[in-house]
mmCIF file of C-alpha atoms and ligand atoms in Angstrom:
data_model
loop_
_atom_site.group_PDB
_atom_site.id
_atom_site.type_symbol
_atom_site.label_atom_id
_atom_site.label_comp_id
_atom_site.label_asym_id
_atom_site.label_seq_id
_atom_site.Cartn_x
_atom_site.Cartn_y
_atom_site.Cartn_z
ATOM 1 C CA UNK A 978 113.224 134.540 82.909
ATOM 2 C CA UNK A 979 114.506 134.955 86.441
ATOM 3 C CA UNK A 980 116.747 132.524 88.511
ATOM 4 C CA UNK A 981 116.455 132.076 91.881
ATOM 5 C CA UNK A 982 120.468 131.751 93.335
ATOM 6 C CA UNK A 983 120.036 130.533 96.756
ATOM 7 C CA UNK A 984 120.922 126.686 97.085
ATOM 8 C CA UNK A 985 118.267 124.082 97.052
ATOM 9 C CA UNK A 986 119.087 120.508 98.777
ATOM 10 C CA UNK A 987 118.054 116.948 98.085
ATOM 11 C CA UNK A 988 118.435 114.419 100.100
ATOM 12 C CA UNK A 989 121.601 113.278 99.123
ATOM 13 C CA UNK A 990 123.231 116.744 99.762
ATOM 14 C CA UNK A 991 123.311 116.514 103.463
ATOM 15 C CA UNK A 992 123.562 114.609 106.875
ATOM 16 C CA UNK A 993 122.066 114.703 109.754
ATOM 17 C CA UNK A 994 124.730 116.031 112.803
ATOM 18 C CA UNK A 995 125.005 113.573 115.803
ATOM 19 C CA UNK A 996 124.385 115.388 118.984
ATOM 20 C CA UNK A 997 124.913 114.504 122.691
ATOM 21 C CA UNK A 998 121.768 112.513 123.864
ATOM 22 C CA UNK A 999 120.312 111.090 126.948
ATOM 23 C CA UNK A 1000 118.516 108.293 125.098
ATOM 24 C CA UNK A 1001 119.725 105.109 126.093
ATOM 25 C CA UNK A 1002 118.328 102.844 123.195
ATOM 26 C CA UNK A 1003 116.620 102.936 120.391
ATOM 27 C CA UNK A 1004 113.940 100.776 121.542
ATOM 28 C CA UNK A 1005 113.132 104.233 123.492
ATOM 29 C CA UNK A 1006 112.276 106.261 120.401
ATOM 30 C CA UNK A 1007 108.587 106.751 119.837
ATOM 31 C CA UNK A 1008 107.769 106.521 116.287
ATOM 32 C CA UNK A 1009 104.076 107.116 116.409
ATOM 33 C CA UNK A 1010 102.710 110.680 116.059
ATOM 34 C CA UNK A 1011 99.322 112.230 116.391
ATOM 35 C CA UNK A 1012 97.871 114.891 113.994
ATOM 36 C CA UNK A 1013 94.631 116.533 114.002
ATOM 37 C CA UNK A 1014 93.049 117.592 110.449
ATOM 38 C CA UNK A 1015 92.707 121.037 109.831
ATOM 39 C CA UNK A 1016 89.484 120.980 107.589
ATOM 40 C CA UNK A 1017 87.756 117.869 108.843
ATOM 41 C CA UNK A 1018 84.292 118.241 109.743
ATOM 42 C CA UNK A 1019 81.593 116.417 111.199
ATOM 43 C CA UNK A 1020 78.665 116.302 108.996
ATOM 44 C CA UNK A 1021 76.201 116.718 111.582
ATOM 45 C CA UNK A 1022 76.969 117.097 115.542
ATOM 46 C CA UNK A 1023 75.492 113.479 115.909
ATOM 47 C CA UNK A 1024 78.460 112.414 114.119
ATOM 48 C CA UNK A 1025 81.087 113.978 116.425
ATOM 49 C CA UNK A 1026 79.429 112.627 119.456
ATOM 50 C CA UNK A 1027 79.276 109.085 117.655
ATOM 51 C CA UNK A 1028 83.091 109.110 116.626
ATOM 52 C CA UNK A 1029 84.643 112.340 118.905
ATOM 53 C CA UNK A 1030 88.568 111.361 117.586
ATOM 54 C CA UNK A 1031 87.833 111.245 113.734
ATOM 55 C CA UNK A 1032 89.205 114.297 113.736
ATOM 56 C CA UNK A 1033 92.468 112.886 114.915
ATOM 57 C CA UNK A 1034 95.262 110.096 113.869
ATOM 58 C CA UNK A 1035 97.423 108.441 115.309
ATOM 59 C CA UNK A 1036 100.240 106.068 113.652
ATOM 60 C CA UNK A 1037 103.883 105.593 111.912
ATOM 61 C CA UNK A 1038 103.406 108.252 109.433
ATOM 62 C CA UNK A 1039 104.805 106.251 106.517
ATOM 63 C CA UNK A 1040 102.486 106.087 103.564
ATOM 64 C CA UNK A 1041 102.725 103.361 100.765
ATOM 65 C CA UNK A 1042 102.355 105.039 97.250
ATOM 66 C CA UNK A 1043 99.343 104.616 95.410
ATOM 67 C CA UNK A 1044 101.281 103.041 92.473
ATOM 68 C CA UNK A 1045 100.806 99.196 90.762
ATOM 69 C CA UNK A 1046 102.588 96.672 92.963
ATOM 70 C CA UNK A 1047 102.596 99.143 96.284
ATOM 71 C CA UNK A 1048 99.327 100.759 96.988
ATOM 72 C CA UNK A 1049 97.349 96.803 96.973
ATOM 73 C CA UNK A 1050 94.538 95.833 99.381
ATOM 74 C CA UNK A 1051 97.061 93.410 100.474
ATOM 75 C CA UNK A 1052 99.985 95.870 101.235
ATOM 76 C CA UNK A 1053 97.558 97.970 102.912
ATOM 77 C CA UNK A 1054 95.982 95.313 105.528
ATOM 78 C CA UNK A 1055 99.818 94.310 106.382
ATOM 79 C CA UNK A 1056 101.109 97.842 106.858
ATOM 80 C CA UNK A 1057 97.922 99.024 108.927
ATOM 81 C CA UNK A 1058 98.907 96.009 111.121
ATOM 82 C CA UNK A 1059 101.792 98.235 112.217
ATOM 83 C CA UNK A 1060 99.838 101.290 112.131
ATOM 84 C CA UNK A 1061 101.694 102.683 108.502
ATOM 85 C CA UNK A 1062 99.186 104.338 106.230
ATOM 86 C CA UNK A 1063 98.374 103.493 102.187
ATOM 87 C CA UNK A 1064 97.114 105.013 99.479
ATOM 88 C CA UNK A 1065 95.394 102.534 97.219
ATOM 89 C CA UNK A 1066 95.688 102.597 93.272
ATOM 90 C CA UNK A 1067 93.304 104.388 91.260
ATOM 91 C CA UNK A 1068 92.345 101.475 89.747
ATOM 92 C CA UNK A 1069 90.042 99.384 91.731
ATOM 93 C CA UNK A 1070 86.638 99.033 91.103
ATOM 94 C CA UNK A 1071 83.903 100.331 92.901
ATOM 95 C CA UNK A 1072 82.898 96.846 93.881
ATOM 96 C CA UNK A 1073 86.121 96.210 94.967
ATOM 97 C CA UNK A 1074 86.560 99.052 97.208
ATOM 98 C CA UNK A 1075 83.259 98.985 98.870
ATOM 99 C CA UNK A 1076 84.054 95.424 99.258
ATOM 100 C CA UNK A 1077 87.113 96.097 101.094
ATOM 101 C CA UNK A 1078 85.629 99.294 103.178
ATOM 102 C CA UNK A 1079 82.364 98.011 104.379
ATOM 103 C CA UNK A 1080 83.583 95.757 107.134
ATOM 104 C CA UNK A 1081 84.312 95.734 110.648
ATOM 105 C CA UNK A 1082 88.056 96.285 110.197
ATOM 106 C CA UNK A 1083 88.387 99.874 111.700
ATOM 107 C CA UNK A 1084 92.233 99.857 110.514
ATOM 108 C CA UNK A 1085 90.744 100.492 107.244
ATOM 109 C CA UNK A 1086 89.344 103.204 107.760
ATOM 110 C CA UNK A 1087 92.027 104.694 109.735
ATOM 111 C CA UNK A 1088 94.863 103.432 107.730
ATOM 112 C CA UNK A 1089 93.825 103.337 104.004
ATOM 113 C CA UNK A 1090 92.803 106.162 101.490
ATOM 114 C CA UNK A 1091 91.055 105.923 98.028
ATOM 115 C CA UNK A 1092 92.737 107.619 95.431
ATOM 116 C CA UNK A 1093 91.040 109.607 92.226
ATOM 117 C CA UNK A 1094 91.767 111.812 89.766
ATOM 118 C CA UNK A 1095 89.864 115.293 88.963
ATOM 119 C CA UNK A 1096 87.754 113.971 85.993
ATOM 120 C CA UNK A 1097 83.660 113.900 86.681
ATOM 121 C CA UNK A 1098 84.142 110.154 86.488
ATOM 122 C CA UNK A 1099 86.364 109.882 89.250
ATOM 123 C CA UNK A 1100 84.299 111.945 91.179
ATOM 124 C CA UNK A 1101 81.110 109.903 90.352
ATOM 125 C CA UNK A 1102 83.315 106.616 91.411
ATOM 126 C CA UNK A 1103 83.912 108.413 94.996
ATOM 127 C CA UNK A 1104 80.577 108.943 95.237
ATOM 128 C CA UNK A 1105 79.445 105.355 94.958
ATOM 129 C CA UNK A 1106 81.996 104.209 97.098
ATOM 130 C CA UNK A 1107 81.415 106.367 99.658
ATOM 131 C CA UNK A 1108 77.460 105.721 99.492
ATOM 132 C CA UNK A 1109 78.125 102.080 99.923
ATOM 133 C CA UNK A 1110 80.700 102.046 102.271
ATOM 134 C CA UNK A 1111 78.889 102.629 105.448
ATOM 135 C CA UNK A 1112 80.770 105.375 106.820
ATOM 136 C CA UNK A 1113 84.056 103.860 106.735
ATOM 137 C CA UNK A 1114 85.589 105.510 104.361
ATOM 138 C CA UNK A 1115 87.456 108.543 105.848
ATOM 139 C CA UNK A 1116 90.643 109.312 103.390
ATOM 140 C CA UNK A 1117 90.734 110.227 99.908
ATOM 141 C CA UNK A 1118 94.091 111.119 97.839
ATOM 142 C CA UNK A 1119 93.209 113.674 95.162
ATOM 143 C CA UNK A 1120 96.350 112.855 93.014
ATOM 144 C CA UNK A 1121 97.328 114.719 89.648
ATOM 145 C CA UNK A 1122 100.950 114.755 88.207
ATOM 146 C CA UNK A 1123 100.391 118.530 88.371
ATOM 147 C CA UNK A 1124 98.985 120.492 91.207
ATOM 148 C CA UNK A 1125 99.203 123.905 90.019
ATOM 149 C CA UNK A 1126 96.238 124.220 87.787
ATOM 150 C CA UNK A 1127 93.403 125.709 88.887
ATOM 151 C CA UNK A 1128 90.913 122.947 88.045
ATOM 152 C CA UNK A 1129 92.884 120.880 90.635
ATOM 153 C CA UNK A 1130 92.214 123.754 93.256
ATOM 154 C CA UNK A 1131 88.487 124.140 92.240
ATOM 155 C CA UNK A 1132 88.110 120.326 92.423
ATOM 156 C CA UNK A 1133 89.722 120.038 95.894
ATOM 157 C CA UNK A 1134 87.596 122.930 97.195
ATOM 158 C CA UNK A 1135 84.169 121.631 95.689
ATOM 159 C CA UNK A 1136 85.197 118.341 97.277
ATOM 160 C CA UNK A 1137 85.611 119.663 100.719
ATOM 161 C CA UNK A 1138 82.032 121.280 100.505
ATOM 162 C CA UNK A 1139 80.559 117.886 98.870
ATOM 163 C CA UNK A 1140 82.401 115.728 101.792
ATOM 164 C CA UNK A 1141 83.149 117.710 104.749
ATOM 165 C CA UNK A 1142 84.040 115.030 106.714
ATOM 166 C CA UNK A 1143 86.187 113.340 104.377
ATOM 167 C CA UNK A 1144 89.968 113.920 105.000
ATOM 168 C CA UNK A 1145 91.969 115.392 102.014
ATOM 169 C CA UNK A 1146 95.071 114.566 101.056
ATOM 170 C CA UNK A 1147 96.022 116.007 97.422
ATOM 171 C CA UNK A 1148 98.948 116.699 95.620
ATOM 172 C CA UNK A 1149 101.491 116.867 93.696
ATOM 173 C CA UNK A 1150 103.311 120.460 94.677
ATOM 174 C CA UNK A 1151 106.518 121.678 95.495
ATOM 175 C CA UNK A 1152 106.205 125.345 96.765
ATOM 176 C CA UNK A 1153 104.951 127.027 99.969
ATOM 177 C CA UNK A 1154 102.316 129.346 98.054
ATOM 178 C CA UNK A 1155 100.607 126.138 96.618
ATOM 179 C CA UNK A 1156 100.653 124.288 99.393
ATOM 180 C CA UNK A 1157 99.168 126.989 101.156
ATOM 181 C CA UNK A 1158 96.439 127.473 98.795
ATOM 182 C CA UNK A 1159 95.792 123.971 98.717
ATOM 183 C CA UNK A 1160 95.164 123.529 102.400
ATOM 184 C CA UNK A 1161 92.899 126.842 102.571
ATOM 185 C CA UNK A 1162 91.114 124.996 99.555
ATOM 186 C CA UNK A 1163 90.096 121.897 101.926
ATOM 187 C CA UNK A 1164 93.072 119.613 101.695
ATOM 188 C CA UNK A 1165 93.932 118.294 105.274
ATOM 189 C CA UNK A 1166 97.419 116.745 103.791
ATOM 190 C CA UNK A 1167 99.545 118.176 100.951
ATOM 191 C CA UNK A 1168 101.566 115.782 98.756
ATOM 192 C CA UNK A 1169 104.923 117.188 98.078
ATOM 193 C CA UNK A 1170 107.426 115.709 95.077
ATOM 194 C CA UNK A 1171 107.416 116.773 91.439
ATOM 195 C CA UNK A 1172 110.240 114.715 89.738
ATOM 196 C CA UNK A 1173 111.876 112.912 92.543
ATOM 197 C CA UNK A 1174 110.472 109.364 92.156
ATOM 198 C CA UNK A 1175 112.619 106.354 91.559
ATOM 199 C CA UNK A 1176 110.658 105.765 88.090
ATOM 200 C CA UNK A 1177 109.899 109.330 87.138
ATOM 201 C CA UNK A 1178 111.033 110.910 84.047
ATOM 202 C CA UNK A 1179 109.529 114.203 84.131
ATOM 203 C CA UNK A 1180 112.570 116.252 84.690
ATOM 204 C CA UNK A 1181 114.077 114.511 81.825
ATOM 205 C CA UNK A 1182 111.110 114.890 79.637
ATOM 206 C CA UNK A 1183 110.023 118.423 80.947
ATOM 207 C CA UNK A 1184 112.998 119.933 82.656
ATOM 208 C CA UNK A 1185 110.636 120.888 85.773
ATOM 209 C CA UNK A 1186 110.883 120.025 89.179
ATOM 210 C CA UNK A 1187 112.366 121.055 92.630
ATOM 211 C CA UNK A 1188 114.810 119.618 94.956
ATOM 212 C CA UNK A 1189 112.797 117.244 97.286
ATOM 213 C CA UNK A 1190 114.488 117.985 100.340
ATOM 214 C CA UNK A 1191 114.139 121.743 100.017
ATOM 215 C CA UNK A 1192 110.338 121.142 98.865
ATOM 216 C CA UNK A 1193 109.999 119.108 101.917
ATOM 217 C CA UNK A 1194 111.281 122.317 104.119
ATOM 218 C CA UNK A 1195 109.751 125.060 102.422
ATOM 219 C CA UNK A 1196 106.107 123.312 101.883
ATOM 220 C CA UNK A 1197 106.203 122.082 105.502
ATOM 221 C CA UNK A 1198 106.749 125.666 106.855
ATOM 222 C CA UNK A 1199 104.011 126.961 104.836
ATOM 223 C CA UNK A 1200 101.463 123.618 105.921
ATOM 224 C CA UNK A 1201 102.473 124.107 109.639
ATOM 225 C CA UNK A 1202 101.721 127.651 110.046
ATOM 226 C CA UNK A 1203 98.171 126.864 108.604
ATOM 227 C CA UNK A 1204 97.770 124.007 110.766
ATOM 228 C CA UNK A 1205 98.015 121.658 107.589
ATOM 229 C CA UNK A 1206 100.366 118.734 106.846
ATOM 230 C CA UNK A 1207 102.446 117.652 104.062
ATOM 231 C CA UNK A 1208 103.416 114.373 102.959
ATOM 232 C CA UNK A 1209 107.467 114.121 101.399
ATOM 233 C CA UNK A 1210 106.327 111.950 98.524
ATOM 234 C CA UNK A 1211 109.090 110.170 96.129
ATOM 235 C CA UNK A 1212 112.555 110.284 96.321
ATOM 236 C CA UNK A 1213 114.001 107.933 99.320
ATOM 237 C CA UNK A 1214 116.224 105.394 98.235
ATOM 238 C CA UNK A 1215 116.967 104.130 102.038
ATOM 239 C CA UNK A 1216 116.234 104.499 105.490
ATOM 240 C CA UNK A 1217 118.627 107.138 106.035
ATOM 241 C CA UNK A 1218 116.417 109.492 103.446
ATOM 242 C CA UNK A 1219 113.136 108.695 104.997
ATOM 243 C CA UNK A 1220 114.956 109.811 108.347
ATOM 244 C CA UNK A 1221 116.202 113.542 106.174
ATOM 245 C CA UNK A 1222 112.821 113.727 105.198
ATOM 246 C CA UNK A 1223 111.413 113.152 108.747
ATOM 247 C CA UNK A 1224 113.891 116.091 109.973
ATOM 248 C CA UNK A 1225 113.399 118.579 107.333
ATOM 249 C CA UNK A 1226 109.777 118.679 108.730
ATOM 250 C CA UNK A 1227 107.776 115.945 106.885
ATOM 251 C CA UNK A 1228 104.475 114.917 108.748
ATOM 252 C CA UNK A 1229 104.396 111.846 106.205
ATOM 253 C CA UNK A 1230 106.808 110.302 103.907
ATOM 254 C CA UNK A 1231 105.714 108.615 100.940
ATOM 255 C CA UNK A 1232 107.534 105.597 99.462
ATOM 256 C CA UNK A 1233 107.181 103.800 96.219
ATOM 257 C CA UNK A 1234 110.435 101.902 95.395
ATOM 258 C CA UNK A 1235 111.264 100.816 98.528
ATOM 259 C CA UNK A 1236 108.002 98.969 99.144
ATOM 260 C CA UNK A 1237 107.909 97.599 95.217
ATOM 261 C CA UNK A 1238 109.074 93.862 95.003
ATOM 262 C CA UNK A 1239 107.284 92.360 97.484
ATOM 263 C CA UNK A 1240 104.769 89.695 97.749
ATOM 264 C CA UNK A 1241 101.926 91.788 99.052
ATOM 265 C CA UNK A 1242 102.405 94.233 95.675
ATOM 266 C CA UNK A 1243 101.000 91.203 93.777
ATOM 267 C CA UNK A 1244 103.281 91.324 90.906
ATOM 268 C CA UNK A 1245 104.483 88.260 88.665
ATOM 269 C CA UNK A 1246 107.746 86.961 90.175
ATOM 270 C CA UNK A 1247 110.150 86.611 87.243
ATOM 271 C CA UNK A 1248 113.179 84.408 87.243
ATOM 272 C CA UNK A 1249 116.170 85.345 85.062
ATOM 273 C CA UNK A 1250 119.621 83.402 84.597
ATOM 274 C CA UNK A 1251 123.089 84.519 84.735
ATOM 275 C CA UNK A 1252 126.297 84.007 83.910
ATOM 276 C CA UNK A 1253 128.846 84.651 86.490
ATOM 277 C CA UNK A 1254 132.260 85.379 86.352
ATOM 278 C CA UNK A 1255 133.156 82.488 88.543
ATOM 279 C CA UNK A 1256 133.853 78.642 87.192
ATOM 280 C CA UNK A 1257 134.067 75.541 88.742
ATOM 281 C CA UNK A 1258 136.249 72.606 87.871
ATOM 282 C CA UNK A 1259 134.284 69.298 87.519
ATOM 283 C CA UNK A 1260 135.439 66.083 88.290
ATOM 284 C CA UNK A 1261 136.775 65.062 84.844
ATOM 285 C CA UNK A 1262 139.104 68.337 85.233
ATOM 286 C CA UNK A 1263 137.358 70.779 83.093
ATOM 287 C CA UNK A 1264 135.969 74.059 83.947
ATOM 288 C CA UNK A 1265 132.292 74.972 83.539
ATOM 289 C CA UNK A 1266 130.681 78.472 84.097
ATOM 290 C CA UNK A 1267 128.736 79.112 87.048
ATOM 291 C CA UNK A 1268 125.244 80.429 86.371
ATOM 292 C CA UNK A 1269 123.128 81.895 88.918
ATOM 293 C CA UNK A 1270 119.340 82.516 88.965
ATOM 294 C CA UNK A 1271 117.888 86.031 90.506
ATOM 295 C CA UNK A 1272 114.307 86.840 91.123
ATOM 296 C CA UNK A 1273 112.657 90.346 89.968
ATOM 297 C CA UNK A 1274 109.281 91.925 89.906
ATOM 298 C CA UNK A 1275 108.216 94.521 87.179
ATOM 299 C CA UNK A 1276 107.881 98.185 88.491
ATOM 300 C CA UNK A 1277 106.097 100.995 86.612
ATOM 301 C CA UNK A 1278 105.464 104.874 86.984
ATOM 302 C CA UNK A 1279 102.118 105.411 87.214
ATOM 303 C CA UNK A 1280 102.642 107.692 83.988
ATOM 304 C CA UNK A 1281 104.774 105.357 82.105
ATOM 305 C CA UNK A 1282 103.868 103.776 78.763
ATOM 306 C CA UNK A 1283 103.539 100.520 80.780
ATOM 307 C CA UNK A 1284 100.685 102.194 82.754
ATOM 308 C CA UNK A 1285 99.001 103.574 80.179
ATOM 309 C CA UNK A 1286 99.179 100.272 78.162
ATOM 310 C CA UNK A 1287 97.803 98.516 81.348
ATOM 311 C CA UNK A 1288 95.073 100.711 82.310
ATOM 312 C CA UNK A 1289 94.019 102.986 79.655
ATOM 313 C CA UNK A 1290 94.528 101.278 76.226
ATOM 314 C CA UNK A 1291 98.046 103.289 75.804
ATOM 315 C CA UNK A 1292 99.333 106.571 75.656
ATOM 316 C CA UNK A 1293 96.949 109.177 74.116
ATOM 317 C CA UNK A 1294 98.680 110.715 71.089
ATOM 318 C CA UNK A 1295 99.339 114.101 72.856
ATOM 319 C CA UNK A 1296 100.804 112.600 75.864
ATOM 320 C CA UNK A 1297 104.663 111.376 76.228
ATOM 321 C CA UNK A 1298 105.521 109.037 79.006
ATOM 322 C CA UNK A 1299 106.606 110.563 82.276
ATOM 323 C CA UNK A 1300 107.564 107.542 83.995
ATOM 324 C CA UNK A 1301 109.610 104.006 83.311
ATOM 325 C CA UNK A 1302 109.701 100.616 83.757
ATOM 326 C CA UNK A 1303 112.231 98.329 85.597
ATOM 327 C CA UNK A 1304 112.704 95.405 87.260
ATOM 328 C CA UNK A 1305 113.222 95.436 90.877
ATOM 329 C CA UNK A 1306 114.829 92.298 93.079
ATOM 330 C CA UNK A 1307 112.087 90.311 94.499
ATOM 331 C CA UNK A 1308 112.100 91.089 98.165
ATOM 332 C CA UNK A 1309 109.198 88.491 99.503
ATOM 333 C CA UNK A 1310 107.247 89.389 102.353
ATOM 334 C CA UNK A 1311 107.246 93.513 103.202
ATOM 335 C CA UNK A 1312 107.493 92.622 106.776
ATOM 336 C CA UNK A 1313 111.675 92.995 107.100
ATOM 337 C CA UNK A 1314 111.720 95.865 104.745
ATOM 338 C CA UNK A 1315 109.390 97.496 107.003
ATOM 339 C CA UNK A 1316 111.701 96.583 110.636
ATOM 340 C CA UNK A 1317 114.732 98.129 108.228
ATOM 341 C CA UNK A 1318 113.410 101.494 107.751
ATOM 342 C CA UNK A 1319 111.709 101.710 111.224
ATOM 343 C CA UNK A 1320 115.174 100.504 112.704
ATOM 344 C CA UNK A 1321 117.084 102.913 110.687
ATOM 345 C CA UNK A 1322 114.618 106.212 111.626
ATOM 346 C CA UNK A 1323 114.649 104.950 115.048
ATOM 347 C CA UNK A 1324 118.355 104.816 114.987
ATOM 348 C CA UNK A 1325 118.583 108.520 113.567
ATOM 349 C CA UNK A 1326 116.432 109.616 116.246
ATOM 350 C CA UNK A 1327 119.034 108.247 118.754
ATOM 351 C CA UNK A 1328 121.809 110.055 116.873
ATOM 352 C CA UNK A 1329 119.713 113.314 116.705
ATOM 353 C CA UNK A 1330 118.571 112.663 120.280
ATOM 354 C CA UNK A 1331 115.238 112.921 119.817
ATOM 355 C CA UNK A 1332 113.001 110.619 121.958
ATOM 356 C CA UNK A 1333 109.933 110.967 119.901
ATOM 357 C CA UNK A 1334 110.016 111.057 116.151
ATOM 358 C CA UNK A 1335 108.200 114.035 116.676
ATOM 359 C CA UNK A 1336 110.958 116.200 117.976
ATOM 360 C CA UNK A 1337 113.419 114.906 115.310
ATOM 361 C CA UNK A 1338 112.943 118.023 113.185
ATOM 362 C CA UNK A 1339 113.618 120.141 115.742
ATOM 363 C CA UNK A 1340 116.398 118.215 117.039
ATOM 364 C CA UNK A 1341 118.132 118.252 113.632
ATOM 365 C CA UNK A 1342 120.966 120.225 112.249
ATOM 366 C CA UNK A 1343 121.978 119.433 108.685
ATOM 367 C CA UNK A 1344 125.439 119.587 107.516
ATOM 368 C CA UNK A 1345 125.778 119.630 103.634
ATOM 369 C CA UNK A 1346 128.061 117.484 102.128
ATOM 370 C CA UNK A 1347 129.767 116.448 98.637
ATOM 371 C CA UNK A 1348 129.703 112.534 99.761
ATOM 372 C CA UNK A 1349 126.852 110.844 101.811
ATOM 373 C CA UNK A 1350 128.563 107.408 102.384
ATOM 374 C CA UNK A 1351 131.367 105.152 101.255
ATOM 375 C CA UNK A 1352 130.315 102.944 98.197
ATOM 376 C CA UNK A 1353 133.533 101.367 97.440
ATOM 377 C CA UNK A 1354 132.635 97.740 97.999
ATOM 378 C CA UNK A 1355 128.573 98.399 97.576
ATOM 379 C CA UNK A 1356 128.908 95.924 94.529
ATOM 380 C CA UNK A 1357 130.602 93.187 96.383
ATOM 381 C CA UNK A 1358 127.916 93.067 99.106
ATOM 382 C CA UNK A 1359 126.993 89.533 100.319
ATOM 383 C CA UNK A 1360 124.924 90.163 103.185
ATOM 384 C CA UNK A 1361 124.424 93.280 106.035
HETATM 385 P P1 5GP B 1991 109.567 106.810 95.055
HETATM 386 O O1 5GP B 1991 109.467 106.589 96.264
HETATM 387 O O2 5GP B 1991 109.522 105.091 94.217
HETATM 388 O O3 5GP B 1991 110.862 107.511 94.480
HETATM 389 O O4 5GP B 1991 108.333 107.742 94.764
HETATM 390 C C1 5GP B 1991 107.140 107.442 94.211
HETATM 391 C C2 5GP B 1991 106.290 108.702 93.713
HETATM 392 O O5 5GP B 1991 107.003 109.010 92.651
HETATM 393 C C3 5GP B 1991 105.002 108.597 94.100
HETATM 394 O O6 5GP B 1991 104.071 108.211 95.180
HETATM 395 C C4 5GP B 1991 104.291 109.343 92.725
HETATM 396 O O7 5GP B 1991 104.270 110.735 93.408
HETATM 397 C C5 5GP B 1991 105.616 109.479 91.856
HETATM 398 N N1 5GP B 1991 105.410 108.981 90.615
HETATM 399 C C6 5GP B 1991 105.066 107.691 90.241
HETATM 400 N N2 5GP B 1991 104.724 107.100 88.933
HETATM 401 C C7 5GP B 1991 105.110 108.189 88.567
HETATM 402 C C8 5GP B 1991 105.214 108.630 87.068
HETATM 403 O O8 5GP B 1991 105.257 107.730 86.192
HETATM 404 N N3 5GP B 1991 105.732 109.805 86.657
HETATM 405 C C9 5GP B 1991 106.069 110.816 87.644
HETATM 406 N N4 5GP B 1991 106.268 111.993 87.089
HETATM 407 N N5 5GP B 1991 106.128 110.250 89.063
HETATM 408 C C10 5GP B 1991 105.530 109.100 89.525
#
């Protein structure tokens, strides 16, 4: 047994120090980034000639997670309008995926990934969609809870050989050496995060994990040294956390909980009635309790019992649930949430003096802190 003594950080442990800047307004901040995929290869020269820009991506580097209620077709189409990326849930059928990708919308090719696991069935499913999608499927998210198995690494390496012209997103890991290994095996983008998620109970069930901001900083450093990229996946609770992830070196930030509860996620809206602390006086002088209705949508981790019941006929006997099921407030269309997140990150850039999101990492000095914000009236909030 060994103990690592140096301090590892979460988003809640730091703030970004403001700096003098010449930026006039947050309107001036450019949130788009352009990336070149290290491992993408044209299948043959003609393809490189037909689509010379296939090696590159440009957009707003936020990703919707491949979770139920988040990684849906409707969410992907809405977010693509803002040049934001989506990893689809693994549970869409071949026909649904072919129908989605086999069309004239180039946004679906550039801003949407099909997600798979590492079984033979997953590989076959990918092949079926790939062969029928008429060249419109470009991104795959190979997603397992524990990205440290040799089986996972070998699957990524084999996949790269079979599909050289597919951009591979692979994860999850939290350390530099495994990030490097996956990039050398063929991944273009490594997904970073074990246990930080809003509906994740891995750390409780297993004691395994790594403070997310440090994981992002260390994996970004490792990936960038090889020309690869990383996604900070999980643990963002507010736009400030998204900004801290970018400031720590993340190329993309993946969101689950922050995008849950919207129309585009497709969940059923549940209305609950609560008795409040207030009373009203009736015309005949009596007092009556005041009730209020609140609307919610269920949201659950993809390793939770709820997800296993829904998709796999229950938890296998050798597994325990590593996710929870929660009710999140129903929030209507996702557009205003996106505006809120992007507005926050733009504002971060003006405080840090970064005219482009690309510069935020270099412009950032983190200050360690014991309290990030004043929560005294948080429960009394009636608007913002
Ligand atoms: P959030 O943005 O909600 O904090 O985190 C989203 C991330 O949590 C997902 O992208 C995924 O990596 C992770 N996640 C989703 N479901 C589960 C689960 O059931 N268990 C664990 N350990 N992680 C999950």
